[in-house]
PDB file of C-alpha atoms in Angstrom:
ATOM      1  CA  MET A   1       0.000   0.000   0.000  1.00  0.00           C
ATOM      2  CA  ARG A   2       1.506   3.328  -1.028  1.00  0.00           C
ATOM      3  CA  PRO A   3       2.025   6.142   1.452  1.00  0.00           C
ATOM      4  CA  ARG A   4      -0.152   9.224   1.341  1.00  0.00           C
ATOM      5  CA  ALA A   5       2.025  12.203   0.399  1.00  0.00           C
ATOM      6  CA  ILE A   6       5.620  13.420   0.291  1.00  0.00           C
ATOM      7  CA  TYR A   7       6.254  17.162  -0.078  1.00  0.00           C
ATOM      8  CA  VAL A   8       9.454  18.929  -1.105  1.00  0.00           C
ATOM      9  CA  TRP A   9      10.215  22.626  -0.534  1.00  0.00           C
ATOM     10  CA  TYR A  10      13.332  24.409  -1.739  1.00  0.00           C
ATOM     11  CA  ILE A  11      14.617  27.134   0.572  1.00  0.00           C
ATOM     12  CA  THR A  12      16.185  30.250  -0.960  1.00  0.00           C
ATOM     13  CA  ASP A  13      19.184  32.135   0.430  1.00  0.00           C
ATOM     14  CA  GLU A  14      16.694  34.596   1.917  1.00  0.00           C
ATOM     15  CA  ASN A  15      15.132  31.724   3.918  1.00  0.00           C
ATOM     16  CA  ALA A  16      11.982  31.845   1.840  1.00  0.00           C
ATOM     17  CA  ALA A  17      10.275  28.624   0.764  1.00  0.00           C
ATOM     18  CA  VAL A  18       9.521  27.930  -2.871  1.00  0.00           C
ATOM     19  CA  SER A  19       6.127  26.322  -3.492  1.00  0.00           C
ATOM     20  CA  ALA A  20       5.862  22.657  -2.618  1.00  0.00           C
ATOM     21  CA  THR A  21       6.258  19.743  -4.977  1.00  0.00           C
ATOM     22  CA  VAL A  22       4.021  16.769  -4.142  1.00  0.00           C
ATOM     23  CA  LEU A  23       5.878  13.598  -5.012  1.00  0.00           C
ATOM     24  CA  ILE A  24       3.273  10.991  -4.174  1.00  0.00           C
ATOM     25  CA  ASP A  25      -0.361  11.123  -3.120  1.00  0.00           C
ATOM     26  CA  SER A  26      -2.209   7.879  -2.506  1.00  0.00           C
ATOM     27  CA  SER A  27      -3.406   5.549   0.239  1.00  0.00           C
ATOM     28  CA  GLY A  28      -1.297   4.526   3.225  1.00  0.00           C
ATOM     29  CA  LEU A  29       0.513   6.605   5.831  1.00  0.00           C
ATOM     30  CA  ALA A  30       3.916   8.131   5.105  1.00  0.00           C
ATOM     31  CA  CYS A  31       6.028   8.656   8.214  1.00  0.00           C
ATOM     32  CA  GLY A  32       9.791   9.033   8.585  1.00  0.00           C
ATOM     33  CA  VAL A  33      11.744  10.490   5.692  1.00  0.00           C
ATOM     34  CA  SER A  34      15.456  10.635   4.853  1.00  0.00           C
ATOM     35  CA  VAL A  35      17.049  12.250   1.814  1.00  0.00           C
ATOM     36  CA  TYR A  36      19.825  10.317   0.061  1.00  0.00           C
ATOM     37  CA  ASN A  37      20.687  12.969  -2.519  1.00  0.00           C
ATOM     38  CA  ASP A  38      18.938  15.572  -4.658  1.00  0.00           C
ATOM     39  CA  THR A  39      17.203  12.855  -6.684  1.00  0.00           C
ATOM     40  CA  LEU A  40      16.245  10.092  -4.212  1.00  0.00           C
ATOM     41  CA  ILE A  41      14.243  10.010  -0.969  1.00  0.00           C
ATOM     42  CA  TYR A  42      13.691   7.143   1.490  1.00  0.00           C
ATOM     43  CA  PHE A  43      10.609   6.992   3.712  1.00  0.00           C
ATOM     44  CA  THR A  44       8.683   4.641   5.975  1.00  0.00           C
ATOM     45  CA  ASP A  45       5.049   3.596   5.717  1.00  0.00           C
ATOM     46  CA  GLN A  46       3.186   2.760   8.929  1.00  0.00           C
ATOM     47  CA  ASP A  47       1.329   0.046   7.053  1.00  0.00           C
ATOM     48  CA  GLY A  48       4.602  -1.915   7.247  1.00  0.00           C
ATOM     49  CA  GLY A  49       7.266  -0.983   4.744  1.00  0.00           C
ATOM     50  CA  VAL A  50      10.170   1.179   3.656  1.00  0.00           C
ATOM     51  CA  TRP A  51      10.070   2.943   0.289  1.00  0.00           C
ATOM     52  CA  THR A  52      12.147   5.024  -2.065  1.00  0.00           C
ATOM     53  CA  ILE A  53      10.940   7.660  -4.492  1.00  0.00           C
ATOM     54  CA  GLU A  54      12.710   9.921  -6.933  1.00  0.00           C
ATOM     55  CA  THR A  55      12.381  13.658  -6.396  1.00  0.00           C
ATOM     56  CA  SER A  56      10.799  13.775  -9.844  1.00  0.00           C
ATOM     57  CA  GLY A  57       7.839  11.929  -8.295  1.00  0.00           C
ATOM     58  CA  LEU A  58       8.493   8.810 -10.371  1.00  0.00           C
ATOM     59  CA  ASP A  59       9.401   5.237  -9.471  1.00  0.00           C
ATOM     60  CA  ALA A  60       8.017   4.830  -5.951  1.00  0.00           C
ATOM     61  CA  THR A  61       9.414   1.444  -4.875  1.00  0.00           C
ATOM     62  CA  GLU A  62       8.832  -0.573  -1.719  1.00  0.00           C
ATOM     63  CA  ILE A  63      12.285  -1.920  -0.780  1.00  0.00           C
ATOM     64  CA  VAL A  64      11.315  -3.526   2.560  1.00  0.00           C
ATOM     65  CA  SER A  65       7.925  -5.184   3.059  1.00  0.00           C
ATOM     66  CA  TYR A  66       6.992  -6.413   6.529  1.00  0.00           C
ATOM     67  CA  ASP A  67       4.623  -8.931   4.961  1.00  0.00           C
ATOM     68  CA  ALA A  68       7.502 -10.576   3.100  1.00  0.00           C
ATOM     69  CA  TYR A  69       9.310 -11.215   6.385  1.00  0.00           C
ATOM     70  CA  GLY A  70       6.249 -12.087   8.456  1.00  0.00           C
ATOM     71  CA  LEU A  71       6.720  -8.979  10.596  1.00  0.00           C
ATOM     72  CA  THR A  72       4.053  -6.762  12.150  1.00  0.00           C
ATOM     73  CA  GLY A  73       4.454  -3.224  13.386  1.00  0.00           C
ATOM     74  CA  GLU A  74       4.362   0.448  12.490  1.00  0.00           C
ATOM     75  CA  PRO A  75       7.585   1.818  10.980  1.00  0.00           C
ATOM     76  CA  SER A  76       8.200   5.334  12.211  1.00  0.00           C
ATOM     77  CA  GLY A  77      11.208   7.697  12.170  1.00  0.00           C
ATOM     78  CA  MET A  78      14.267   6.871  10.096  1.00  0.00           C
ATOM     79  CA  ASP A  79      17.795   7.967   9.232  1.00  0.00           C
ATOM     80  CA  MET A  80      20.565   6.769   6.937  1.00  0.00           C
ATOM     81  CA  TRP A  81      24.293   6.219   7.235  1.00  0.00           C
ATOM     82  CA  ILE A  82      25.714   7.163   3.858  1.00  0.00           C
ATOM     83  CA  TYR A  83      29.188   5.722   4.416  1.00  0.00           C
ATOM     84  CA  THR A  84      28.027   2.255   5.423  1.00  0.00           C
ATOM     85  CA  GLY A  85      25.115   2.108   2.991  1.00  0.00           C
ATOM     86  CA  GLN A  86      22.519   1.527   5.725  1.00  0.00           C
ATOM     87  CA  ILE A  87      19.104   2.826   6.704  1.00  0.00           C
ATOM     88  CA  PHE A  88      17.790   2.630  10.260  1.00  0.00           C
ATOM     89  CA  TRP A  89      14.218   3.082  11.462  1.00  0.00           C
ATOM     90  CA  THR A  90      12.121   2.796  14.597  1.00  0.00           C
ATOM     91  CA  ASP A  91       8.949   0.756  14.975  1.00  0.00           C
ATOM     92  CA  LEU A  92       6.322   2.126  17.353  1.00  0.00           C
ATOM     93  CA  THR A  93       4.321  -0.999  18.110  1.00  0.00           C
ATOM     94  CA  ALA A  94       7.174  -3.530  17.923  1.00  0.00           C
ATOM     95  CA  GLY A  95       9.296  -1.408  20.285  1.00  0.00           C
ATOM     96  CA  ALA A  96      12.224  -1.994  17.965  1.00  0.00           C
ATOM     97  CA  VAL A  97      14.903  -0.472  15.783  1.00  0.00           C
ATOM     98  CA  TYR A  98      15.660  -2.156  12.456  1.00  0.00           C
ATOM     99  CA  SER A  99      18.284  -1.657   9.789  1.00  0.00           C
ATOM    100  CA  ALA A 100      18.724  -2.641   6.156  1.00  0.00           C
ATOM    101  CA  LEU A 101      21.043  -1.846   3.283  1.00  0.00           C
ATOM    102  CA  PHE A 102      20.152   0.881   0.810  1.00  0.00           C
ATOM    103  CA  ASP A 103      18.608  -1.613  -1.603  1.00  0.00           C
ATOM    104  CA  GLY A 104      16.407  -3.095   1.146  1.00  0.00           C
ATOM    105  CA  SER A 105      18.423  -6.289   1.584  1.00  0.00           C
ATOM    106  CA  GLY A 106      20.052  -7.388   4.833  1.00  0.00           C
ATOM    107  CA  LEU A 107      17.100  -6.547   7.096  1.00  0.00           C
ATOM    108  CA  ALA A 108      18.317  -6.866  10.699  1.00  0.00           C
ATOM    109  CA  LEU A 109      17.047  -6.213  14.220  1.00  0.00           C
ATOM    110  CA  VAL A 110      19.241  -3.688  16.031  1.00  0.00           C
ATOM    111  CA  SER A 111      17.300  -3.700  19.321  1.00  0.00           C
ATOM    112  CA  ASP A 112      13.810  -4.526  20.580  1.00  0.00           C
ATOM    113  CA  ASN A 113      14.188  -3.170  24.116  1.00  0.00           C
ATOM    114  CA  PHE A 114      12.088  -0.047  23.564  1.00  0.00           C
ATOM    115  CA  THR A 115       8.432   0.682  24.332  1.00  0.00           C
ATOM    116  CA  LYS A 116       7.362   3.491  21.942  1.00  0.00           C
ATOM    117  CA  PRO A 117      10.395   4.495  19.856  1.00  0.00           C
ATOM    118  CA  PHE A 118       9.267   7.420  17.734  1.00  0.00           C
ATOM    119  CA  ASP A 119      12.342   8.701  15.920  1.00  0.00           C
ATOM    120  CA  LEU A 120      16.091   8.193  15.666  1.00  0.00           C
ATOM    121  CA  SER A 121      19.173   9.986  14.414  1.00  0.00           C
ATOM    122  CA  ILE A 122      22.709   8.782  13.708  1.00  0.00           C
ATOM    123  CA  ALA A 123      25.892  10.389  15.019  1.00  0.00           C
ATOM    124  CA  PRO A 124      28.332   9.009  12.413  1.00  0.00           C
ATOM    125  CA  HIS A 125      31.462  10.214  14.233  1.00  0.00           C
ATOM    126  CA  GLN A 126      30.378   8.183  17.280  1.00  0.00           C
ATOM    127  CA  GLY A 127      28.828   5.196  15.544  1.00  0.00           C
ATOM    128  CA  LYS A 128      25.803   5.788  17.782  1.00  0.00           C
ATOM    129  CA  LEU A 129      22.045   5.964  17.380  1.00  0.00           C
ATOM    130  CA  TYR A 130      19.981   8.409  19.414  1.00  0.00           C
ATOM    131  CA  VAL A 131      16.403   7.159  19.808  1.00  0.00           C
ATOM    132  CA  SER A 132      13.428   9.049  21.247  1.00  0.00           C
ATOM    133  CA  ASP A 133      11.023   6.845  23.219  1.00  0.00           C
ATOM    134  CA  TRP A 134       7.907   8.784  24.197  1.00  0.00           C
ATOM    135  CA  GLU A 135       6.634   6.191  26.699  1.00  0.00           C
ATOM    136  CA  LEU A 136       9.987   5.866  28.495  1.00  0.00           C
ATOM    137  CA  GLU A 137      10.319   9.677  28.203  1.00  0.00           C
ATOM    138  CA  ARG A 138      13.978   9.264  27.378  1.00  0.00           C
ATOM    139  CA  LEU A 139      16.494   9.803  24.637  1.00  0.00           C
ATOM    140  CA  ILE A 140      18.301   6.489  24.379  1.00  0.00           C
ATOM    141  CA  ARG A 141      21.824   6.066  22.980  1.00  0.00           C
ATOM    142  CA  LEU A 142      23.108   2.775  21.589  1.00  0.00           C
ATOM    143  CA  ASN A 143      25.638   1.430  19.123  1.00  0.00           C
ATOM    144  CA  THR A 144      24.576   0.987  15.513  1.00  0.00           C
ATOM    145  CA  GLU A 145      25.530  -2.680  16.022  1.00  0.00           C
ATOM    146  CA  GLY A 146      22.945  -3.010  18.790  1.00  0.00           C
ATOM    147  CA  GLY A 147      23.756  -4.393  22.219  1.00  0.00           C
ATOM    148  CA  GLU A 148      23.136  -2.583  25.488  1.00  0.00           C
ATOM    149  CA  TRP A 149      21.777   0.943  25.377  1.00  0.00           C
ATOM    150  CA  GLU A 150      22.100   3.820  27.800  1.00  0.00           C
ATOM    151  CA  GLU A 151      19.639   6.438  28.980  1.00  0.00           C
ATOM    152  CA  PHE A 152      21.105   9.615  27.544  1.00  0.00           C
ATOM    153  CA  LEU A 153      18.574  12.239  28.613  1.00  0.00           C
ATOM    154  CA  HIS A 154      15.175  12.557  30.270  1.00  0.00           C
ATOM    155  CA  VAL A 155      12.772  14.395  27.933  1.00  0.00           C
ATOM    156  CA  PRO A 156       8.994  14.533  28.527  1.00  0.00           C
ATOM    157  CA  THR A 157       7.176  13.019  25.515  1.00  0.00           C
ATOM    158  CA  PRO A 158      10.116  13.228  23.099  1.00  0.00           C
ATOM    159  CA  ARG A 159       9.260  13.101  19.410  1.00  0.00           C
ATOM    160  CA  GLY A 160      11.701  14.140  16.682  1.00  0.00           C
ATOM    161  CA  VAL A 161      15.467  13.926  17.259  1.00  0.00           C
ATOM    162  CA  TRP A 162      18.387  15.195  15.146  1.00  0.00           C
ATOM    163  CA  CYS A 163      22.143  14.794  15.686  1.00  0.00           C
ATOM    164  CA  ASP A 164      24.191  17.802  14.570  1.00  0.00           C
ATOM    165  CA  GLN A 165      27.842  16.789  14.302  1.00  0.00           C
ATOM    166  CA  THR A 166      29.099  20.309  13.621  1.00  0.00           C
ATOM    167  CA  SER A 167      28.000  21.501  17.066  1.00  0.00           C
ATOM    168  CA  ASP A 168      28.227  18.036  18.676  1.00  0.00           C
ATOM    169  CA  ARG A 169      24.688  18.462  19.974  1.00  0.00           C
ATOM    170  CA  VAL A 170      21.443  16.503  19.848  1.00  0.00           C
ATOM    171  CA  PHE A 171      18.321  18.517  19.021  1.00  0.00           C
ATOM    172  CA  PHE A 172      14.935  17.139  20.033  1.00  0.00           C
ATOM    173  CA  ALA A 173      11.249  18.013  20.271  1.00  0.00           C
ATOM    174  CA  SER A 174       9.213  17.662  23.466  1.00  0.00           C
ATOM    175  CA  TYR A 175       5.572  17.426  22.422  1.00  0.00           C
ATOM    176  CA  ASN A 176       3.619  17.860  25.662  1.00  0.00           C
ATOM    177  CA  LEU A 177       5.877  20.633  27.016  1.00  0.00           C
ATOM    178  CA  SER A 178       5.987  22.268  23.586  1.00  0.00           C
ATOM    179  CA  TYR A 179       9.663  23.057  23.187  1.00  0.00           C
ATOM    180  CA  ILE A 180      12.668  22.251  21.014  1.00  0.00           C
ATOM    181  CA  GLY A 181      15.820  21.662  23.022  1.00  0.00           C
ATOM    182  CA  ALA A 182      19.438  20.695  22.533  1.00  0.00           C
ATOM    183  CA  ALA A 183      22.047  18.889  24.626  1.00  0.00           C
ATOM    184  CA  SER A 184      25.721  18.087  24.181  1.00  0.00           C
ATOM    185  CA  MET A 185      26.500  14.550  22.999  1.00  0.00           C
ATOM    186  CA  ASP A 186      29.521  14.389  25.310  1.00  0.00           C
ATOM    187  CA  VAL A 187      27.946  14.689  28.737  1.00  0.00           C
ATOM    188  CA  HIS A 188      25.196  13.144  30.863  1.00  0.00           C
ATOM    189  CA  SER A 189      24.686  16.221  33.013  1.00  0.00           C
ATOM    190  CA  GLY A 190      21.072  16.578  31.938  1.00  0.00           C
ATOM    191  CA  ASP A 191      21.669  20.194  30.972  1.00  0.00           C
ATOM    192  CA  ILE A 192      19.268  21.250  28.221  1.00  0.00           C
ATOM    193  CA  ASP A 193      19.328  24.407  26.152  1.00  0.00           C
ATOM    194  CA  ILE A 194      15.783  25.475  25.252  1.00  0.00           C
ATOM    195  CA  ILE A 195      15.982  26.711  21.656  1.00  0.00           C
ATOM    196  CA  LEU A 196      12.276  27.336  20.998  1.00  0.00           C
ATOM    197  CA  ASN A 197       9.257  27.095  23.262  1.00  0.00           C
ATOM    198  CA  GLY A 198       5.696  28.111  24.009  1.00  0.00           C
ATOM    199  CA  SER A 199       4.375  31.092  22.093  1.00  0.00           C
ATOM    200  CA  PHE A 200       7.412  31.052  19.819  1.00  0.00           C
ATOM    201  CA  LEU A 201       6.199  27.828  18.225  1.00  0.00           C
ATOM    202  CA  TYR A 202       3.208  27.413  15.932  1.00  0.00           C
ATOM    203  CA  GLY A 203       2.101  24.422  18.025  1.00  0.00           C
ATOM    204  CA  PRO A 204       3.537  21.399  19.882  1.00  0.00           C
ATOM    205  CA  PRO A 205       6.590  20.286  17.857  1.00  0.00           C
ATOM    206  CA  VAL A 206       6.637  16.856  16.246  1.00  0.00           C
ATOM    207  CA  SER A 207       9.906  16.714  14.321  1.00  0.00           C
ATOM    208  CA  VAL A 208      13.065  18.763  13.920  1.00  0.00           C
ATOM    209  CA  GLY A 209      15.818  19.108  11.312  1.00  0.00           C
ATOM    210  CA  ILE A 210      18.979  21.229  11.182  1.00  0.00           C
ATOM    211  CA  ASP A 211      20.630  23.057   8.275  1.00  0.00           C
ATOM    212  CA  TYR A 212      24.067  23.593   9.792  1.00  0.00           C
ATOM    213  CA  LEU A 213      25.365  25.709   6.888  1.00  0.00           C
ATOM    214  CA  ARG A 214      22.707  28.398   7.399  1.00  0.00           C
ATOM    215  CA  ASP A 215      22.088  27.811  11.103  1.00  0.00           C
ATOM    216  CA  LEU A 216      18.421  27.023  10.512  1.00  0.00           C
ATOM    217  CA  ILE A 217      16.022  24.810  12.434  1.00  0.00           C
ATOM    218  CA  PHE A 218      13.175  23.243  10.483  1.00  0.00           C
ATOM    219  CA  TYR A 219      10.315  21.825  12.494  1.00  0.00           C
ATOM    220  CA  THR A 220       6.814  20.495  12.116  1.00  0.00           C
ATOM    221  CA  THR A 221       3.744  20.713  14.273  1.00  0.00           C
ATOM    222  CA  GLU A 222       0.687  18.620  13.447  1.00  0.00           C
ATOM    223  CA  SER A 223      -0.451  21.075  10.797  1.00  0.00           C
ATOM    224  CA  GLU A 224       2.473  23.371  10.002  1.00  0.00           C
ATOM    225  CA  ILE A 225       6.055  23.258   8.852  1.00  0.00           C
ATOM    226  CA  ALA A 226       8.232  26.226   9.766  1.00  0.00           C
ATOM    227  CA  LEU A 227      11.826  27.392  10.010  1.00  0.00           C
ATOM    228  CA  TYR A 228      13.732  29.389  12.615  1.00  0.00           C
ATOM    229  CA  SER A 229      17.075  31.134  12.156  1.00  0.00           C
ATOM    230  CA  MET A 230      19.355  30.650  15.160  1.00  0.00           C
ATOM    231  CA  THR A 231      21.403  33.589  13.849  1.00  0.00           C
ATOM    232  CA  THR A 232      18.705  36.241  13.339  1.00  0.00           C
ATOM    233  CA  ARG A 233      16.089  34.631  15.636  1.00  0.00           C
ATOM    234  CA  GLU A 234      13.465  35.093  12.956  1.00  0.00           C
ATOM    235  CA  TYR A 235      10.636  32.682  12.127  1.00  0.00           C
ATOM    236  CA  ALA A 236       8.996  31.796   8.855  1.00  0.00           C
ATOM    237  CA  LEU A 237       5.943  29.632   8.240  1.00  0.00           C
ATOM    238  CA  ILE A 238       6.618  27.399   5.236  1.00  0.00           C
ATOM    239  CA  ALA A 239       3.212  25.757   4.948  1.00  0.00           C
ATOM    240  CA  TYR A 240      -0.069  25.231   6.727  1.00  0.00           C
ATOM    241  CA  LEU A 241      -2.353  22.413   5.633  1.00  0.00           C
ATOM    242  CA  THR A 242      -5.910  22.143   6.898  1.00  0.00           C
ATOM    243  CA  GLY A 243      -7.148  18.625   7.523  1.00  0.00           C
ATOM    244  CA  LEU A 244      -3.736  16.974   7.089  1.00  0.00           C
ATOM    245  CA  GLN A 245      -1.107  15.989   9.599  1.00  0.00           C
ATOM    246  CA  PHE A 246       2.567  16.729   9.125  1.00  0.00           C
ATOM    247  CA  LEU A 247       4.939  14.210  10.664  1.00  0.00           C
ATOM    248  CA  TRP A 248       8.619  14.331   9.764  1.00  0.00           C
ATOM    249  CA  VAL A 249      10.840  16.997   8.325  1.00  0.00           C
ATOM    250  CA  GLU A 250      14.252  16.351   6.806  1.00  0.00           C
ATOM    251  CA  ALA A 251      16.746  19.104   6.069  1.00  0.00           C
ATOM    252  CA  TYR A 252      18.915  18.178   3.084  1.00  0.00           C
ATOM    253  CA  ILE A 253      22.013  20.274   2.485  1.00  0.00           C
ATOM    254  CA  GLU A 254      23.880  20.124  -0.804  1.00  0.00           C
ATOM    255  CA  PRO A 255      27.272  18.515   0.003  1.00  0.00           C
ATOM    256  CA  THR A 256      29.332  21.559  -1.012  1.00  0.00           C
ATOM    257  CA  PRO A 257      31.323  22.572   0.866  1.00  0.00           C
ATOM    258  CA  ALA A 258      31.845  19.089   2.252  1.00  0.00           C
ATOM    259  CA  PRO A 259      31.382  18.912   6.030  1.00  0.00           C
ATOM    260  CA  THR A 260      34.729  18.360   7.726  1.00  0.00           C
ATOM    261  CA  TRP A 261      33.381  15.782  10.180  1.00  0.00           C
ATOM    262  CA  VAL A 262      32.185  13.268   7.586  1.00  0.00           C
ATOM    263  CA  MET A 263      35.131  10.894   7.531  1.00  0.00           C
ATOM    264  CA  THR A 264      36.283  11.384  11.127  1.00  0.00           C
ATOM    265  CA  ASP A 265      36.319   7.998  12.862  1.00  0.00           C
ATOM    266  CA  THR A 266      33.591   6.811  10.520  1.00  0.00           C
ATOM    267  CA  PRO A 267      33.671   3.104   9.625  1.00  0.00           C
ATOM    268  CA  THR A 268      33.537   2.339   5.915  1.00  0.00           C
ATOM    269  CA  SER A 269      31.810  -1.033   6.240  1.00  0.00           C
ATOM    270  CA  ALA A 270      28.442  -2.023   7.645  1.00  0.00           C
ATOM    271  CA  PRO A 271      28.267  -3.194  11.289  1.00  0.00           C
ATOM    272  CA  SER A 272      28.004  -6.925  11.898  1.00  0.00           C
ATOM    273  CA  LEU A 273      24.267  -7.295  12.512  1.00  0.00           C
ATOM    274  CA  VAL A 274      22.684 -10.667  11.809  1.00  0.00           C
ATOM    275  CA  PRO A 275      20.161 -10.209   8.987  1.00  0.00           C
ATOM    276  CA  TYR A 276      16.780 -11.880   8.760  1.00  0.00           C
ATOM    277  CA  PRO A 277      16.635 -14.709   6.198  1.00  0.00           C
ATOM    278  CA  ALA A 278      15.740 -13.298   2.795  1.00  0.00           C
ATOM    279  CA  PRO A 279      12.036 -13.745   1.980  1.00  0.00           C
ATOM    280  CA  THR A 280      11.160 -16.633  -0.311  1.00  0.00           C
ATOM    281  CA  PRO A 281       9.772 -15.424  -3.661  1.00  0.00           C
ATOM    282  CA  SER A 282       6.204 -16.420  -4.408  1.00  0.00           C
ATOM    283  CA  PRO A 283       5.969 -19.270  -6.955  1.00  0.00           C
ATOM    284  CA  SER A 284       4.967 -18.238 -10.466  1.00  0.00           C
ATOM    285  CA  LEU A 285       1.470 -19.242 -11.508  1.00  0.00           C
TER     286      LEU A 285
END
């Protein structure tokens, strides 16, 4: 079943949004989204799958089908690790984090010790995943290879999470307390910087994305997508949709100039997770 809709906005140098391009509009429920490059987008479908679609709006392809593996659940937030060729995503009802290769092969369970994992983000320079679990009310940190995880930070009803390697901080959205905060990846002090809160938001935040080149925060509420400049402290509403629900936002930055942190302590091969057996093709009739 195909997800409902994927929107793309292009942001000008004046922080103004160009009108949206709708890539796909059909049945299903699109959730987490991750941008591979300027032509290909990955996203999850809560009906039980992971998809790709070209930014032209063509060739929507389901690369992971839960049905094919006999799995049940609701795929949620996702991220990708470009230099190992992996995608990672959370599953709300399975309480799990899964991974697969870019082509959808090598499906593996990273961890199933969560309760309601909503979103995740990768810190490539650490080889760590940061997972928001809204029922545990924690940001959880664990290795991309799985194993034991640690409670990184207490956050009431955490939703979206984003690792920013340039500032070495984790940004996150607290839904019920209606703020976007940030914390250093290096410490467990519990110190939180409140970046946006209350009347400065258009509503309780759901997801967050960072454009480190322009010092912008992109965020969604349940009906709006907006941006905030951490330099000028100015806000801009990108879109408001009546009767629809925004979930994830992904900030994609053209890789020029190349970020200096990309290859720092970053493995060049995929971690040694044990994949599920490949699904057996249906016999031809």
